[in-house]
Short mmCIF file of C-alpha atoms in Angstrom, two decimals:
data_model
loop_
_atom_site.label_atom_id
_atom_site.label_comp_id
_atom_site.label_asym_id
_atom_site.label_seq_id
_atom_site.Cartn_x
_atom_site.Cartn_y
_atom_site.Cartn_z
CA UNK A 1 43.45 -1.57 -175.55
CA UNK A 2 41.85 1.82 -175.90
CA UNK A 3 43.23 4.25 -173.36
CA UNK A 4 40.34 6.66 -173.10
CA UNK A 5 38.15 6.22 -170.00
CA UNK A 6 35.00 7.59 -171.66
CA UNK A 7 33.38 8.29 -168.34
CA UNK A 8 36.38 9.41 -166.33
CA UNK A 9 34.46 12.52 -165.34
CA UNK A 10 31.43 10.50 -164.35
CA UNK A 11 32.72 7.25 -162.83
CA UNK A 12 32.86 8.99 -159.51
CA UNK A 13 33.27 7.46 -156.10
CA UNK A 14 29.94 6.68 -154.49
CA UNK A 15 30.42 6.77 -150.71
CA UNK A 16 28.32 4.56 -148.49
CA UNK A 17 24.73 5.63 -148.00
CA UNK A 18 24.45 3.54 -144.85
CA UNK A 19 25.26 5.02 -141.44
CA UNK A 20 28.98 4.92 -140.80
CA UNK A 21 30.19 2.08 -138.60
CA UNK A 22 33.03 2.09 -136.15
CA UNK A 23 36.17 0.07 -136.69
CA UNK A 24 34.81 -2.87 -134.74
CA UNK A 25 31.99 -3.23 -137.24
CA UNK A 26 33.80 -2.64 -140.48
CA UNK A 27 36.22 -5.54 -140.06
CA UNK A 28 35.47 -8.48 -142.31
CA UNK A 29 35.40 -10.94 -139.45
CA UNK A 30 33.17 -8.69 -137.36
CA UNK A 31 29.31 -8.40 -137.48
CA UNK A 32 28.06 -8.92 -141.01
CA UNK A 33 26.57 -6.31 -143.30
CA UNK A 34 22.84 -5.95 -142.79
CA UNK A 35 22.78 -6.78 -139.10
CA UNK A 36 21.30 -4.16 -136.83
CA UNK A 37 23.78 -2.36 -134.65
CA UNK A 38 23.45 -2.56 -130.91
CA UNK A 39 22.39 0.60 -129.19
CA UNK A 40 25.45 2.46 -127.96
CA UNK A 41 23.73 4.79 -125.55
CA UNK A 42 24.20 3.62 -121.99
CA UNK A 43 21.52 1.12 -121.10
CA UNK A 44 19.58 1.60 -124.37
CA UNK A 45 17.91 -1.62 -125.38
CA UNK A 46 19.62 -3.59 -122.58
CA UNK A 47 17.54 -4.25 -119.46
CA UNK A 48 20.60 -5.55 -117.62
CA UNK A 49 22.39 -2.21 -117.79
CA UNK A 50 21.28 0.31 -115.19
CA UNK A 51 20.68 3.85 -116.40
CA UNK A 52 22.96 6.55 -115.04
CA UNK A 53 21.45 8.84 -112.43
CA UNK A 54 20.48 12.25 -113.88
CA UNK A 55 23.45 14.39 -112.85
CA UNK A 56 24.62 17.70 -114.30
CA UNK A 57 27.63 15.98 -115.90
CA UNK A 58 25.47 13.26 -117.40
CA UNK A 59 23.04 15.85 -118.82
CA UNK A 60 25.86 17.79 -120.48
CA UNK A 61 27.27 14.61 -121.94
CA UNK A 62 23.85 13.62 -123.30
CA UNK A 63 23.32 17.05 -124.88
CA UNK A 64 26.74 16.83 -126.53
CA UNK A 65 25.91 13.37 -127.80
CA UNK A 66 22.59 14.59 -129.24
CA UNK A 67 24.31 17.48 -131.03
CA UNK A 68 26.85 15.08 -132.49
CA UNK A 69 24.06 12.79 -133.72
CA UNK A 70 22.27 15.74 -135.34
CA UNK A 71 25.45 16.78 -137.13
CA UNK A 72 25.97 13.22 -138.36
CA UNK A 73 22.37 13.08 -139.66
CA UNK A 74 22.85 16.37 -141.51
CA UNK A 75 26.08 15.12 -143.06
CA UNK A 76 24.39 11.88 -144.12
CA UNK A 77 21.50 13.77 -145.70
CA UNK A 78 23.91 16.01 -147.60
CA UNK A 79 25.95 13.00 -148.70
CA UNK A 80 22.82 11.17 -149.83
CA UNK A 81 21.75 14.15 -151.92
CA UNK A 82 25.19 14.24 -153.55
CA UNK A 83 25.10 10.50 -154.19
CA UNK A 84 21.69 10.77 -155.83
CA UNK A 85 22.97 13.45 -158.19
CA UNK A 86 26.01 11.35 -159.13
CA UNK A 87 23.87 8.27 -159.68
CA UNK A 88 21.45 10.17 -161.93
CA UNK A 89 24.43 11.42 -163.90
CA UNK A 90 25.78 7.87 -164.29
CA UNK A 91 22.42 6.49 -165.36
CA UNK A 92 22.09 9.11 -168.09
CA UNK A 93 25.35 7.82 -169.59
CA UNK A 94 24.44 4.12 -169.53
CA UNK A 95 23.58 3.99 -173.29
CA UNK A 96 27.03 5.42 -174.07
CA UNK A 97 29.12 3.35 -171.66
CA UNK A 98 27.49 -0.07 -171.89
CA UNK A 99 26.72 -2.62 -174.54
CA UNK A 100 24.29 -4.27 -172.12
CA UNK A 101 23.18 -3.85 -168.51
CA UNK A 102 20.58 -5.55 -166.32
CA UNK A 103 19.63 -4.31 -162.84
CA UNK A 104 18.10 -6.76 -160.35
CA UNK A 105 16.88 -5.57 -156.97
CA UNK A 106 17.45 -8.04 -154.12
CA UNK A 107 15.06 -8.48 -151.22
CA UNK A 108 17.95 -9.32 -148.87
CA UNK A 109 21.62 -8.31 -148.79
CA UNK A 110 24.04 -10.62 -150.55
CA UNK A 111 27.70 -11.26 -149.82
CA UNK A 112 28.59 -13.39 -152.85
CA UNK A 113 27.68 -13.92 -156.50
CA UNK A 114 29.16 -16.39 -159.00
CA UNK A 115 28.61 -17.55 -162.55
CA UNK A 116 28.02 -21.23 -163.16
CA UNK A 117 27.74 -23.23 -166.37
CA UNK A 118 26.49 -21.97 -169.71
CA UNK A 119 23.20 -23.80 -170.20
CA UNK A 120 21.93 -22.71 -173.62
CA UNK A 121 23.08 -20.73 -176.64
CA UNK A 122 20.54 -18.73 -178.61
CA UNK A 123 20.46 -16.36 -181.54
CA UNK A 124 20.38 -13.19 -179.49
CA UNK A 125 21.16 -14.35 -175.95
CA UNK A 126 22.77 -17.14 -173.97
CA UNK A 127 21.48 -18.70 -170.76
CA UNK A 128 23.84 -19.10 -167.79
CA UNK A 129 23.61 -20.47 -164.30
CA UNK A 130 24.04 -17.83 -161.59
CA UNK A 131 24.57 -18.32 -157.84
CA UNK A 132 23.60 -15.63 -155.33
CA UNK A 133 23.51 -15.66 -151.53
CA UNK A 134 20.75 -14.15 -149.39
CA UNK A 135 21.51 -12.86 -145.89
CA UNK A 136 18.19 -12.45 -144.06
CA UNK A 137 17.25 -10.80 -140.78
CA UNK A 138 16.08 -14.06 -139.22
CA UNK A 139 12.41 -13.77 -140.16
CA UNK A 140 13.09 -16.40 -142.84
CA UNK A 141 16.09 -18.72 -143.26
CA UNK A 142 19.27 -17.72 -145.07
CA UNK A 143 19.31 -19.11 -148.60
CA UNK A 144 21.52 -19.96 -151.52
CA UNK A 145 19.69 -19.01 -154.71
CA UNK A 146 20.39 -20.79 -157.99
CA UNK A 147 19.14 -18.67 -160.90
CA UNK A 148 19.09 -18.86 -164.68
CA UNK A 149 20.34 -15.66 -166.27
CA UNK A 150 19.79 -14.68 -169.91
CA UNK A 151 22.84 -12.74 -171.12
CA UNK A 152 22.15 -10.67 -174.23
CA UNK A 153 24.81 -11.03 -176.90
CA UNK A 154 27.08 -8.11 -177.90
CA UNK A 155 25.56 -5.38 -180.05
CA UNK A 156 22.03 -6.72 -179.71
CA UNK A 157 20.45 -4.59 -176.98
CA UNK A 158 19.02 -1.22 -177.98
CA UNK A 159 20.56 1.73 -176.15
CA UNK A 160 17.22 3.06 -174.94
CA UNK A 161 16.30 -0.32 -173.43
CA UNK A 162 19.37 -0.84 -171.24
CA UNK A 163 18.94 2.56 -169.57
CA UNK A 164 15.24 2.11 -168.79
CA UNK A 165 15.31 0.07 -165.62
CA UNK A 166 13.58 0.47 -162.28
CA UNK A 167 15.94 0.27 -159.32
CA UNK A 168 13.25 -1.33 -157.13
CA UNK A 169 12.26 -4.04 -159.64
CA UNK A 170 13.52 -7.51 -160.40
CA UNK A 171 15.15 -8.00 -163.79
CA UNK A 172 13.32 -10.16 -166.36
CA UNK A 173 16.72 -11.57 -167.34
CA UNK A 174 17.19 -13.26 -163.93
CA UNK A 175 14.83 -16.15 -163.08
CA UNK A 176 15.05 -18.20 -159.89
CA UNK A 177 15.66 -21.88 -160.64
CA UNK A 178 16.14 -23.39 -157.21
CA UNK A 179 16.51 -22.37 -153.57
CA UNK A 180 18.68 -24.10 -150.98
CA UNK A 181 18.01 -23.32 -147.32
CA UNK A 182 21.50 -22.71 -146.04
CA UNK A 183 22.57 -23.60 -142.48
CA UNK A 184 23.73 -20.10 -141.57
CA UNK A 185 24.67 -17.05 -143.60
CA UNK A 186 26.29 -17.62 -146.99
CA UNK A 187 29.52 -15.65 -146.84
CA UNK A 188 31.26 -17.13 -149.88
CA UNK A 189 30.34 -19.17 -152.94
CA UNK A 190 32.92 -20.91 -155.11
CA UNK A 191 32.30 -23.25 -158.03
CA UNK A 192 34.40 -26.30 -158.94
CA UNK A 193 36.00 -25.49 -162.33
CA UNK A 194 35.92 -29.11 -163.50
CA UNK A 195 32.19 -29.44 -162.68
CA UNK A 196 30.68 -26.07 -161.88
CA UNK A 197 27.37 -27.48 -160.73
CA UNK A 198 29.35 -28.45 -157.61
CA UNK A 199 29.84 -25.47 -155.35
CA UNK A 200 31.39 -24.81 -151.97
CA UNK A 201 30.06 -22.35 -149.40
CA UNK A 202 31.41 -20.70 -146.29
CA UNK A 203 29.25 -19.75 -143.33
CA UNK A 204 29.86 -18.77 -139.70
CA UNK A 205 31.29 -22.17 -138.76
CA UNK A 206 34.53 -24.13 -139.06
CA UNK A 207 33.16 -26.40 -141.81
CA UNK A 208 33.09 -25.96 -145.58
CA UNK A 209 29.87 -27.17 -147.21
CA UNK A 210 29.82 -28.85 -150.63
CA UNK A 211 26.63 -28.86 -152.72
CA UNK A 212 25.66 -30.70 -155.89
CA UNK A 213 23.05 -28.33 -157.29
CA UNK A 214 21.21 -30.93 -159.34
CA UNK A 215 20.99 -33.33 -156.41
CA UNK A 216 19.49 -30.73 -154.09
CA UNK A 217 15.70 -30.37 -153.86
CA UNK A 218 14.08 -27.00 -154.42
CA UNK A 219 13.03 -25.54 -151.05
CA UNK A 220 10.61 -22.85 -149.97
CA UNK A 221 12.22 -20.63 -147.35
CA UNK A 222 9.91 -19.92 -144.45
CA UNK A 223 10.37 -19.45 -140.73
CA UNK A 224 11.06 -22.76 -139.03
CA UNK A 225 12.16 -24.61 -142.15
CA UNK A 226 14.95 -27.10 -141.58
CA UNK A 227 18.21 -26.36 -143.43
CA UNK A 228 19.02 -28.25 -146.62
CA UNK A 229 21.54 -31.04 -146.16
CA UNK A 230 24.88 -30.54 -147.97
CA UNK A 231 26.24 -33.37 -150.09
CA UNK A 232 29.60 -33.20 -148.35
CA UNK A 233 31.10 -31.52 -145.28
CA UNK A 234 34.79 -30.62 -145.07
CA UNK A 235 36.21 -30.54 -141.56
CA UNK A 236 39.57 -29.44 -140.22
CA UNK A 237 39.32 -25.87 -138.93
CA UNK A 238 39.32 -25.29 -135.19
CA UNK A 239 37.54 -21.92 -135.42
CA UNK A 240 35.13 -20.27 -137.83
CA UNK A 241 36.19 -20.04 -141.46
CA UNK A 242 34.02 -17.33 -142.97
CA UNK A 243 35.51 -15.85 -146.14
CA UNK A 244 38.71 -17.45 -147.44
CA UNK A 245 37.65 -20.16 -149.92
CA UNK A 246 38.96 -21.48 -153.26
CA UNK A 247 38.59 -24.48 -155.57
CA UNK A 248 41.48 -25.59 -157.77
CA UNK A 249 41.23 -25.37 -161.59
CA UNK A 250 43.76 -28.21 -161.88
CA UNK A 251 42.15 -30.91 -159.69
CA UNK A 252 39.05 -31.20 -157.46
CA UNK A 253 40.77 -29.70 -154.42
CA UNK A 254 39.29 -27.23 -151.94
CA UNK A 255 41.24 -24.68 -149.88
CA UNK A 256 40.01 -22.65 -146.92
CA UNK A 257 41.33 -20.16 -144.39
CA UNK A 258 39.85 -19.03 -141.10
CA UNK A 259 40.05 -17.33 -137.73
CA UNK A 260 42.32 -20.11 -136.46
CA UNK A 261 45.03 -18.55 -138.69
CA UNK A 262 45.43 -21.75 -140.69
CA UNK A 263 44.82 -22.94 -144.23
CA UNK A 264 43.17 -26.32 -144.71
CA UNK A 265 43.40 -28.35 -147.93
CA UNK A 266 40.99 -31.12 -149.00
CA UNK A 267 40.46 -33.39 -152.00
CA UNK A 268 36.88 -34.23 -153.01
CA UNK A 269 37.92 -36.39 -155.97
CA UNK A 270 36.70 -39.62 -154.38
CA UNK A 271 33.19 -38.21 -153.90
CA UNK A 272 32.59 -37.30 -157.54
CA UNK A 273 30.92 -39.90 -159.73
CA UNK A 274 33.13 -41.47 -162.41
CA UNK A 275 30.47 -40.64 -165.05
CA UNK A 276 30.98 -36.94 -164.37
CA UNK A 277 34.35 -37.00 -166.16
CA UNK A 278 33.35 -39.46 -168.88
CA UNK A 279 32.74 -37.60 -172.18
CA UNK A 280 31.09 -40.70 -173.67
CA UNK A 281 27.96 -40.04 -171.60
CA UNK A 282 27.15 -37.09 -173.92
CA UNK A 283 25.20 -35.35 -171.19
CA UNK A 284 25.50 -31.57 -170.81
CA UNK A 285 27.12 -30.25 -167.66
CA UNK A 286 24.56 -29.32 -165.05
CA UNK A 287 21.92 -31.81 -166.28
CA UNK A 288 22.06 -34.39 -163.47
CA UNK A 289 23.67 -35.09 -160.07
CA UNK A 290 27.34 -36.04 -160.23
CA UNK A 291 28.21 -36.51 -156.56
CA UNK A 292 27.94 -39.96 -155.06
CA UNK A 293 24.86 -40.41 -152.89
CA UNK A 294 25.49 -42.32 -149.65
CA UNK A 295 22.46 -41.45 -147.54
CA UNK A 296 23.83 -39.41 -144.66
CA UNK A 297 26.09 -36.44 -145.40
CA UNK A 298 29.69 -37.71 -145.38
CA UNK A 299 32.54 -35.65 -143.98
CA UNK A 300 36.08 -35.38 -145.30
CA UNK A 301 39.21 -34.67 -143.29
CA UNK A 302 42.07 -32.50 -144.54
CA UNK A 303 44.97 -33.43 -146.80
CA UNK A 304 47.01 -30.83 -145.00
CA UNK A 305 46.87 -27.98 -142.47
CA UNK A 306 49.19 -25.03 -143.05
CA UNK A 307 50.34 -22.55 -140.40
CA UNK A 308 52.09 -19.25 -140.95
CA UNK A 309 49.62 -16.38 -140.51
CA UNK A 310 49.44 -14.42 -137.27
CA UNK A 311 45.83 -13.27 -137.70
CA UNK A 312 42.63 -14.23 -139.52
CA UNK A 313 43.13 -15.57 -143.06
CA UNK A 314 40.86 -13.46 -145.30
CA UNK A 315 41.36 -14.99 -148.75
CA UNK A 316 43.11 -17.87 -150.51
CA UNK A 317 43.77 -18.81 -154.13
CA UNK A 318 45.24 -21.76 -156.01
CA UNK A 319 47.99 -21.57 -158.57
CA UNK A 320 46.14 -22.05 -161.90
CA UNK A 321 48.26 -25.06 -162.92
CA UNK A 322 48.74 -26.85 -159.62
CA UNK A 323 46.50 -28.00 -156.78
CA UNK A 324 49.60 -28.21 -154.56
CA UNK A 325 50.61 -24.56 -154.84
CA UNK A 326 48.50 -21.74 -153.42
CA UNK A 327 48.65 -18.33 -151.77
CA UNK A 328 46.87 -16.55 -148.94
CA UNK A 329 46.39 -13.10 -147.40
CA UNK A 330 45.17 -12.02 -143.99
CA UNK A 331 44.62 -9.39 -141.35
CA UNK A 332 48.33 -9.62 -140.48
CA UNK A 333 49.06 -7.72 -143.75
CA UNK A 334 50.95 -10.74 -145.07
CA UNK A 335 50.97 -12.40 -148.47
CA UNK A 336 52.11 -16.02 -148.16
CA UNK A 337 52.97 -18.57 -150.87
CA UNK A 338 52.67 -22.27 -150.08
CA UNK A 339 53.63 -25.60 -151.65
CA UNK A 340 51.99 -28.68 -150.13
CA UNK A 341 54.75 -30.88 -151.57
CA UNK A 342 57.39 -29.23 -149.39
CA UNK A 343 55.55 -29.26 -146.08
CA UNK A 344 53.12 -27.19 -144.04
CA UNK A 345 55.28 -24.08 -143.60
CA UNK A 346 55.32 -21.02 -145.90
CA UNK A 347 57.56 -21.07 -148.96
CA UNK A 348 57.55 -17.26 -149.15
CA UNK A 349 56.09 -14.83 -146.64
CA UNK A 350 55.83 -11.14 -147.51
CA UNK A 351 55.47 -9.52 -144.10
CA UNK A 352 54.19 -6.12 -145.18
CA UNK A 353 52.44 -6.65 -148.48
CA UNK A 354 50.15 -3.66 -147.77
CA UNK A 355 49.83 -0.93 -145.18
CA UNK A 356 46.68 -2.48 -143.68
CA UNK A 357 44.66 -5.71 -143.53
CA UNK A 358 44.54 -7.69 -146.77
CA UNK A 359 41.06 -8.68 -147.94
CA UNK A 360 41.53 -10.49 -151.25
CA UNK A 361 43.98 -12.20 -153.59
CA UNK A 362 43.93 -13.67 -157.10
CA UNK A 363 46.43 -15.55 -159.26
CA UNK A 364 46.82 -14.74 -162.96
CA UNK A 365 45.36 -17.67 -164.99
CA UNK A 366 47.66 -16.95 -167.95
CA UNK A 367 50.97 -16.12 -166.25
CA UNK A 368 51.42 -17.84 -162.89
CA UNK A 369 54.11 -15.36 -161.87
CA UNK A 370 51.62 -12.55 -161.23
CA UNK A 371 49.47 -12.27 -158.11
CA UNK A 372 47.00 -9.50 -157.20
CA UNK A 373 46.16 -8.37 -153.67
CA UNK A 374 43.54 -5.91 -152.38
CA UNK A 375 43.58 -4.20 -149.01
CA UNK A 376 41.91 -1.93 -146.49
CA UNK A 377 44.53 0.66 -147.51
CA UNK A 378 42.34 1.26 -150.64
CA UNK A 379 44.93 -0.08 -153.07
CA UNK A 380 45.49 -3.07 -155.35
CA UNK A 381 49.03 -4.37 -155.69
CA UNK A 382 50.54 -6.74 -158.21
CA UNK A 383 53.40 -9.01 -157.15
CA UNK A 384 55.77 -11.04 -159.29
CA UNK A 385 56.61 -14.18 -157.35
CA UNK A 386 60.00 -14.36 -159.07
CA UNK A 387 60.90 -11.21 -157.11
CA UNK A 388 59.80 -12.58 -153.73
CA UNK A 389 62.33 -14.09 -151.34
CA UNK A 390 62.00 -16.45 -148.39
CA UNK A 391 63.20 -13.76 -145.97
CA UNK A 392 59.97 -11.82 -146.45
CA UNK A 393 61.25 -9.22 -148.86
CA UNK A 394 59.01 -8.39 -151.78
CA UNK A 395 58.27 -5.18 -153.64
CA UNK A 396 55.10 -5.07 -155.74
CA UNK A 397 55.45 -4.67 -159.47
CA UNK A 398 52.93 -1.87 -159.28
CA UNK A 399 50.45 -0.23 -156.89
CA UNK A 400 47.08 0.51 -158.43
CA UNK A 401 45.40 3.39 -156.62
CA UNK A 402 41.93 4.20 -157.93
CA UNK A 403 39.64 3.45 -154.98
CA UNK A 404 38.76 5.69 -152.05
CA UNK A 405 37.76 2.92 -149.65
CA UNK A 406 38.77 -0.62 -148.73
CA UNK A 407 39.17 -3.06 -151.63
CA UNK A 408 37.03 -6.16 -151.03
CA UNK A 409 37.52 -8.21 -154.20
CA UNK A 410 40.05 -8.56 -157.04
CA UNK A 411 39.89 -10.87 -160.03
CA UNK A 412 41.82 -11.35 -163.25
CA UNK A 413 39.87 -11.46 -166.51
CA UNK A 414 39.46 -15.04 -167.75
CA UNK A 415 40.00 -13.92 -171.37
CA UNK A 416 42.65 -11.15 -171.20
CA UNK A 417 46.00 -11.81 -169.48
CA UNK A 418 46.70 -8.17 -168.53
CA UNK A 419 43.18 -7.10 -167.53
CA UNK A 420 41.67 -7.37 -164.05
CA UNK A 421 38.90 -5.89 -161.94
CA UNK A 422 38.63 -4.62 -158.37
CA UNK A 423 35.60 -3.86 -156.21
CA UNK A 424 35.53 -1.73 -153.10
CA UNK A 425 33.50 -0.11 -150.37
CA UNK A 426 33.43 3.11 -152.41
CA UNK A 427 30.74 1.52 -154.61
CA UNK A 428 32.96 1.16 -157.68
CA UNK A 429 34.10 -1.76 -159.81
CA UNK A 430 37.32 -0.64 -161.49
CA UNK A 431 38.64 -2.35 -164.63
CA UNK A 432 42.41 -2.12 -165.17
CA UNK A 433 44.96 -3.06 -167.82
CA UNK A 434 48.47 -3.24 -166.40
CA UNK A 435 49.86 -3.25 -169.94
CA UNK A 436 48.92 0.44 -170.11
CA UNK A 437 50.82 1.43 -166.98
CA UNK A 438 53.73 3.66 -167.93
CA UNK A 439 52.51 4.35 -171.48
CA UNK A 440 52.70 8.04 -172.26
CA UNK A 441 49.40 9.71 -172.98
CA UNK A 442 50.62 11.38 -176.16
CA UNK A 443 47.23 11.52 -177.87
CA UNK A 444 45.58 13.19 -174.89
CA UNK A 445 42.70 10.71 -174.92
CA UNK A 446 43.07 9.78 -171.27
CA UNK A 447 41.84 12.06 -168.53
CA UNK A 448 44.77 13.60 -166.63
CA UNK A 449 43.11 12.55 -163.35
CA UNK A 450 42.72 8.91 -164.37
CA UNK A 451 45.07 6.56 -162.45
CA UNK A 452 47.55 4.69 -164.68
CA UNK A 453 46.09 1.44 -165.96
CA UNK A 454 42.47 2.31 -165.13
CA UNK A 455 40.27 2.39 -168.23
CA UNK A 456 36.72 1.80 -166.92
CA UNK A 457 34.73 2.42 -163.76
CA UNK A 458 31.36 0.82 -163.17
CA UNK A 459 29.52 3.31 -160.93
CA UNK A 460 26.05 1.76 -161.00
CA UNK A 461 26.04 0.64 -157.38
CA UNK A 462 25.06 3.08 -154.65
CA UNK A 463 26.90 1.41 -151.81
CA UNK A 464 29.79 -0.96 -151.12
CA UNK A 465 30.37 -3.62 -153.80
CA UNK A 466 30.98 -6.81 -151.85
CA UNK A 467 31.61 -9.20 -154.76
CA UNK A 468 31.88 -9.46 -158.55
CA UNK A 469 32.70 -12.19 -161.04
CA UNK A 470 33.78 -12.27 -164.70
CA UNK A 471 31.79 -14.56 -167.00
CA UNK A 472 34.12 -17.19 -168.48
CA UNK A 473 31.77 -17.87 -171.42
CA UNK A 474 30.72 -14.33 -172.40
CA UNK A 475 33.82 -12.10 -172.64
CA UNK A 476 33.68 -8.77 -170.80
CA UNK A 477 30.40 -9.70 -169.06
CA UNK A 478 30.47 -9.16 -165.29
CA UNK A 479 28.04 -9.75 -162.42
CA UNK A 480 28.45 -7.55 -159.34
CA UNK A 481 26.50 -7.22 -156.11
CA UNK A 482 26.27 -4.43 -153.55
CA UNK A 483 24.86 -4.11 -150.07
CA UNK A 484 22.67 -1.04 -150.47
CA UNK A 485 20.92 -1.04 -147.08
CA UNK A 486 17.76 1.01 -147.69
CA UNK A 487 19.05 3.05 -150.64
CA UNK A 488 17.48 0.93 -153.39
CA UNK A 489 14.22 -0.17 -151.78
CA UNK A 490 15.69 -3.57 -150.97
CA UNK A 491 18.58 -5.36 -149.35
CA UNK A 492 21.01 -5.04 -152.23
CA UNK A 493 21.51 -4.71 -155.96
CA UNK A 494 22.69 -7.31 -158.44
CA UNK A 495 23.89 -5.96 -161.78
CA UNK A 496 24.98 -7.83 -164.90
CA UNK A 497 26.84 -5.60 -167.30
CA UNK A 498 29.18 -5.43 -170.27
CA UNK A 499 30.98 -2.24 -171.25
CA UNK A 500 30.87 -0.96 -174.81
CA UNK A 501 33.55 -2.55 -176.98
CA UNK A 502 34.56 0.93 -178.14
CA UNK A 503 36.18 1.33 -174.72
CA UNK A 504 38.50 -1.68 -174.66
CA UNK A 505 39.33 -2.10 -178.36
CA UNK A 506 42.41 -0.46 -179.83
CA UNK A 507 42.13 3.15 -180.85
CA UNK A 508 43.08 2.34 -184.44
CA UNK A 509 40.37 -0.31 -184.70
CA UNK A 510 37.71 1.99 -183.23
CA UNK A 511 38.61 4.88 -185.53
CA UNK A 512 38.54 2.56 -188.56
CA UNK A 513 35.04 1.39 -187.66
CA UNK A 514 33.82 4.94 -187.10
CA UNK A 515 35.26 5.96 -190.46
CA UNK A 516 33.44 3.07 -192.10
CA UNK A 517 30.23 4.12 -190.38
CA UNK A 518 30.77 7.69 -191.56
CA UNK A 519 31.15 6.46 -195.13
CA UNK A 520 27.99 4.36 -194.82
CA UNK A 521 26.01 7.39 -193.62
CA UNK A 522 27.30 9.44 -196.52
CA UNK A 523 26.24 6.80 -199.06
CA UNK A 524 22.78 6.50 -197.52
CA UNK A 525 22.42 10.26 -197.62
CA UNK A 526 23.16 10.39 -201.35
CA UNK A 527 20.69 7.60 -202.11
CA UNK A 528 17.98 9.42 -200.18
#
């Protein structure tokens, strides 16, 4: 992998352009992004709260509060001006940093985005299914949007085209295919690896909802519309399960974690049609419904309930090769490994995996010994489960420190065993290669300020990046989504992007290609 972070001087941290929230609002289980904050002034907006009588003390306190608000507004204006300058600088470098980029403005904020199946292969582009959530303000229902996305193939897009996009416009590469009216906000979307037209969603309820995209009718979201009916409901939580959700790559199992501090495991194998796994049908994936239709929405009880966390479970993940082994992280700062075959208690519990709440976890699909965690302490840590013990002792293999705000999402690359990405509230998606940690920078190609292992920063979002997902069919292609408040003329920004291959290829290979190009230019010059 090429060490040089071409834009190390430009992949700068983009702080939030939204008004700062207090600790009660920034927690993942607290009020969602996009909701209006309640007035904090005494009695403001609340008829049940009596206003204080106008005393000298009250007047002084109010004047002090007004001065503080003015100072905050001035700081926000200054920060916004700085952010605009940094964003303009990033955009000017898009033709250098990216092989392809598409910018899609969202009407409403989104908390989750996921790739689905590859639908078509063309000469210059491939068509993929794309899932995006929409979190509305209540004027229309919350929706789950199923889109078709045209992904341009490597080295096809012209440099001048990928940099000429309007931040307030919808991308021509993203076309809405179907809308599902979701019963509540869509906090998480996960696709079933065996049949990725089947997806699971989390909302503000104890249930997990299972959807067969092809079986669902296309709906028009308008005020008063009844929610779409899921194909399957998974029950077992006693309190809301909002974020922690995973589907096993080994078998059709679903795993969830929630506010009740438990993990719940289900199997949906019996509800998938036998024809879905029969290759003799010769029907492309995503072409027809594959879940059994029984009239009313059936519900499924758990295979197991697992207890061991002392606070909200924020994220869960299956072992890539087993539906019986999984891991979880939570607001208790713990990383826990589980094995359903040995019971409902933790196999390994790392008590202090980070110095703050843990938000996300992912298991390496190539080497099941390595697990990534991301935290509110702004860091990503990699653990080797061979080094973890049942008494809660576990030192990370390495701490990756390249964010300046809470890490919300981590994911290993589906094509490269040592590469992974992380997204955070600083507006960045960082791409790392742990193989490069500890390698001396003898050639001087890496910026001295670049954290070890970091070789690319996507700085195209202007606010917190709440989710991203690698494309399993198009290597190095990523979709990411940010909650931009009012900074982009809409609720959020969806970006599909692929860095230039000159960044991740080996230095020797890149120099050889450039030398060949140099020779070609010389020959053309002589012929002219």
